[in-house]
Amino acid sequence: MTGSDTSGPTPAPEPGAPPAEPVAAASCIGPVCLTCSDTAVPVTVVRLLGADLAEVRTEAGTREEVSVALVEAAVGDVVLVHAGEAIGRATPP
């Protein structure tokens, strides 16, 4: 097996060791996701390409190709993109 496998029973603490701190559940609080340390970026849809893809213009003025499979997007819409995937619309319907 490759990689480290962290599944299985938790080993017993060493005798005299302080108790383990409770682990908080990961959640997105504030502008950055605690799970992936990234944010969604607003972009404008310039052209729909088919196959659930769109050409978008970023705030920096560059053009990129992203997936719009998860949202209903039209030319001119502002969508929020994370990891190359539009995850929501910022333009009201």
Coordinates of C-alpha atoms in Angstrom, one line a residue:
M1 CA 0.0 0.0 0.0
T2 CA 1.3 3.5 -0.8
G3 CA 0.9 6.6 1.2
S4 CA 0.0 6.8 4.8
D5 CA -3.1 5.1 6.1
T6 CA -4.6 6.9 9.1
S7 CA -7.6 4.6 9.4
G8 CA -7.9 2.1 12.1
P9 CA -7.9 2.3 15.9
T10 CA -6.3 5.3 17.6
P11 CA -3.3 4.3 19.7
A12 CA -3.6 4.7 23.5
P13 CA -1.9 7.8 24.9
E14 CA 1.4 7.4 26.7
P15 CA 1.1 7.0 30.5
G16 CA 1.1 10.5 32.1
A17 CA 0.5 12.3 28.8
P18 CA -2.0 15.2 28.9
P19 CA -5.4 14.5 27.4
A20 CA -5.9 15.1 23.7
E21 CA -7.5 18.4 22.6
P22 CA -10.9 18.0 20.9
V23 CA -10.7 18.5 17.1
A24 CA -13.1 21.1 15.7
A25 CA -15.1 20.2 12.6
A26 CA -13.8 22.0 9.4
S27 CA -16.0 24.7 8.1
C28 CA -15.8 27.8 5.9
I29 CA -15.8 30.9 8.1
G30 CA -14.8 34.3 6.7
P31 CA -13.2 34.8 3.2
V32 CA -11.2 31.6 3.1
C33 CA -12.3 28.0 3.3
L34 CA -10.5 26.1 6.1
T35 CA -10.6 22.9 4.1
C36 CA -8.8 24.1 1.0
S37 CA -7.5 27.6 1.9
D38 CA -9.0 29.0 -1.3
T39 CA -11.8 31.4 -2.3
A40 CA -14.3 31.6 -5.1
V41 CA -13.5 34.3 -7.7
P42 CA -16.1 36.4 -9.5
V43 CA -15.8 36.2 -13.3
T44 CA -18.0 37.3 -16.2
V45 CA -19.2 34.8 -18.8
V46 CA -18.1 36.0 -22.3
R47 CA -19.1 33.0 -24.4
L48 CA -20.8 29.6 -23.8
L49 CA -18.7 26.8 -25.5
G50 CA -21.0 23.8 -25.1
A51 CA -20.3 20.6 -23.1
D52 CA -20.9 22.7 -19.9
L53 CA -17.9 24.9 -20.6
A54 CA -17.7 28.7 -20.8
E55 CA -15.1 31.3 -21.7
V56 CA -14.9 33.9 -18.9
R57 CA -13.2 37.2 -18.3
T58 CA -11.5 37.6 -14.9
E59 CA -11.2 40.9 -12.9
A60 CA -7.6 41.1 -14.2
G61 CA -8.9 41.0 -17.8
T62 CA -7.6 37.6 -18.7
R63 CA -9.8 35.0 -20.3
E64 CA -10.1 31.4 -19.1
E65 CA -12.2 28.4 -19.8
V66 CA -14.3 27.0 -16.9
S67 CA -17.0 24.5 -16.2
V68 CA -20.5 25.8 -15.8
A69 CA -22.0 22.3 -15.3
L70 CA -23.3 23.2 -11.8
V71 CA -25.0 26.6 -12.6
E72 CA -27.3 28.0 -15.2
A73 CA -25.1 30.6 -16.8
A74 CA -25.7 33.0 -19.7
V75 CA -23.4 35.5 -21.5
G76 CA -22.9 38.5 -19.3
D77 CA -23.6 36.7 -16.0
V78 CA -21.1 37.0 -13.2
V79 CA -20.4 33.6 -11.7
L80 CA -18.3 32.5 -8.8
V81 CA -15.5 30.1 -9.8
H82 CA -13.5 27.8 -7.5
A83 CA -10.9 25.4 -8.9
G84 CA -12.2 25.9 -12.5
E85 CA -15.8 25.2 -11.6
A86 CA -18.6 27.8 -11.5
I87 CA -20.2 27.1 -8.1
G88 CA -22.8 29.9 -8.1
R89 CA -24.3 33.0 -9.9
A90 CA -23.6 36.5 -8.6
T91 CA -25.9 38.0 -11.2
P92 CA -29.6 38.0 -10.1
P93 CA -31.9 35.9 -12.3

